[in-house]
């Protein structure tokens, strides 16, 4: 028998939690079936990857330090190689990017550069979870990284209905009322207003304003996560972020460069301009409190990784819209190819439905039967196609009749091949007369697509 | 009046904790007196810094991926730019380094590459803190990053006397007994057996074996932190780490490249080969559980930053002893210069005493009066020299009559200048007849220095 030093039951509960095991499970399936077409991975497109950019970006940022900021050669070396500022060294470039691309005006001192957006999420949740009465609200279905980070700080996540408008405001009000009636303190509500992961749903402008008004009226913080905002569908316009509309410091904004520059830098950020009064009477941005936590998690974000992102920003006047012309076109092309491909393979009004997102990486397909991990295994093994059961994005383990397809890391040819295989699987399942059971996923409102 | 959105009292208690404010305070003092000589900073020596190494290391690692591991050009690009393996991509090189430099044999699968050693510390403490009955033991005085990470997961830290042997084993036994009698569960004891920060004290070989025996007898995990082990004083030998002597998987080993390659990569690691039985009956290394937590903190360590470290390792056959010939000589020279300088300025048998560490970055000076933040401010303002009050390394706020001097980020000339200024301050304090109050710091045993 194998020796055992400790059981998982003696470790923090998070390590045995579905939210943390979910990603592992999905990765393992992918590794187990390397030849399957993956419509599961939310990774960015790799066709334009070229690691030669690393040298170029590093040198661009070094020149920026020397020429624009006036640093000596020794200071440049020290900035890149030594320990550094906890809140980061590309905050001024991020502020400029937010001004240029998002019309968000923010004091660079209110920005913390983090190790990917995941650390930003973790820092915010760690700061907000002060005691056992604290809870977080999140639009369901929810990005699993949010749920996982909440688990690490023992912060319960309560679902708010998403629905066709991105967030059901009546349900948000009801969840706030209920939590407070139970003596709980809802610290914030997590939302992804643009092309949400996994639902693909976006909020329209009026809904954004209503959400901000509600947040002000209810004294609620909003955590806005925006990894996909740069990638609208072909022919559609981008909408202002909540943060751009936020005149009352209600929004903590999470930013990622994983999809707009490259994931390997592991650089993200948080804009936290909320005014925090310290016990000594001084008032400063919430960012300063997050930085204190960060100093005990990762000390500071690698200045080398930041330099890569800084160089990429500088190469395009701090506009990621400009930097991603090719990528934006590729994602829009893929999204259209996916929804066109679904329409070609499944009859309108039939049992298989899907939404047509206004942008982003994800499309949700609903079917009249439960979509679980066993079906994913069968799909991988017998049909050679991977996708993500929507059940992974809910926290309650209830059955879900939907699956998520991703368009981000595949070519149009792979989309065709993957959809052929998916159609074979679903046709087979439908032929076996499996009937609906469990949660009925409501196909979100169709928008931005002439066909439907 | 300034608008306030939230008070610090509504945030997690860690943000207002002395452990987290300590580093901020010390950084602020340093920024406020930029012209002061800093004998405070534990940063590595900067004389050999050259950011051109970044390109070289990156290219070395890219060649390694292609030539040694057989990856295609597209796979190399993907490895560096895309999301990647949670446990890291330089684990095999770290295992080789541990074999070459430390004679530690470890399965690369038991290694998690982390965002600096700080994240390694955080992951281990997060995993171990399962409930309110859990406590951590740590040799006092303790590295403040350990205390801070423990605060983030609400894990109380109980001090164990360090004393002249690096750890007082009778006190360790007593603390274990006491905690258990209170219904608490001591999860581990944190130790820095080589040239500890801040005490400078090391454990001899016999003490290491006794500690390992005690850990086995008491079913206690040891967390061994080893950032300075590569830097013995001139003419002294390195000792085997606890992990090299660990035949019973009692030791979780924390590694850092901040002092041996460069801090700016923010790459560290943890060796966690303890066998963990999952709820599904499978058994795997503790590293796998830590990786699950990591996936919700930083997802994975930047492969670009890992490539820089990987390239540096490859450049010297994975030996950091070989890679640090210049640095090792510089630190040893500085350490000798510091203790010689102290001996020249303060009479033997006088009121000012200090230890003579067998290596590392730090020397502790004891004086017959309390050394607090006010004295540091006065030292910076009136005498132009910075150092660290030892009180920052204790958790109880009690007064301490000692200060830490660092030799790592200064030249011999700066050491002379700093010591002249320190001598002026201490002489002035002594002349004012301030008497001893508060905790009497016992000067650790002097070793490895012919003068004392």
PDB file of C-alpha atoms in Angstrom, chain B residues 367-371 375 400-402 425-426 429-430 434-437 440:
ATOM      1  CA  UNK B 367      22.298  47.796  22.605  1.00  0.00           C
ATOM      2  CA  UNK B 368      21.250  48.573  26.184  1.00  0.00           C
ATOM      3  CA  UNK B 369      18.177  50.548  25.142  1.00  0.00           C
ATOM      4  CA  UNK B 370      14.990  50.063  23.157  1.00  0.00           C
ATOM      5  CA  UNK B 371      15.356  50.324  19.419  1.00  0.00           C
ATOM      6  CA  UNK B 375      14.907  55.955  16.790  1.00  0.00           C
ATOM      7  CA  UNK B 400      13.343  45.090  21.555  1.00  0.00           C
ATOM      8  CA  UNK B 401      16.912  46.286  22.190  1.00  0.00           C
ATOM      9  CA  UNK B 402      18.369  45.299  18.855  1.00  0.00           C
ATOM     10  CA  UNK B 425      23.926  57.666  16.738  1.00  0.00           C
ATOM     11  CA  UNK B 426      24.604  54.891  19.248  1.00  0.00           C
ATOM     12  CA  UNK B 429      22.168  57.539  22.684  1.00  0.00           C
ATOM     13  CA  UNK B 430      24.523  55.914  25.153  1.00  0.00           C
ATOM     14  CA  UNK B 434      19.210  55.776  28.188  1.00  0.00           C
ATOM     15  CA  UNK B 435      18.859  52.567  30.129  1.00  0.00           C
ATOM     16  CA  UNK B 436      17.720  49.139  29.079  1.00  0.00           C
ATOM     17  CA  UNK B 437      14.014  48.611  28.898  1.00  0.00           C
ATOM     18  CA  UNK B 440      16.599  41.887  26.232  1.00  0.00           C
TER      19      UNK B 440
END
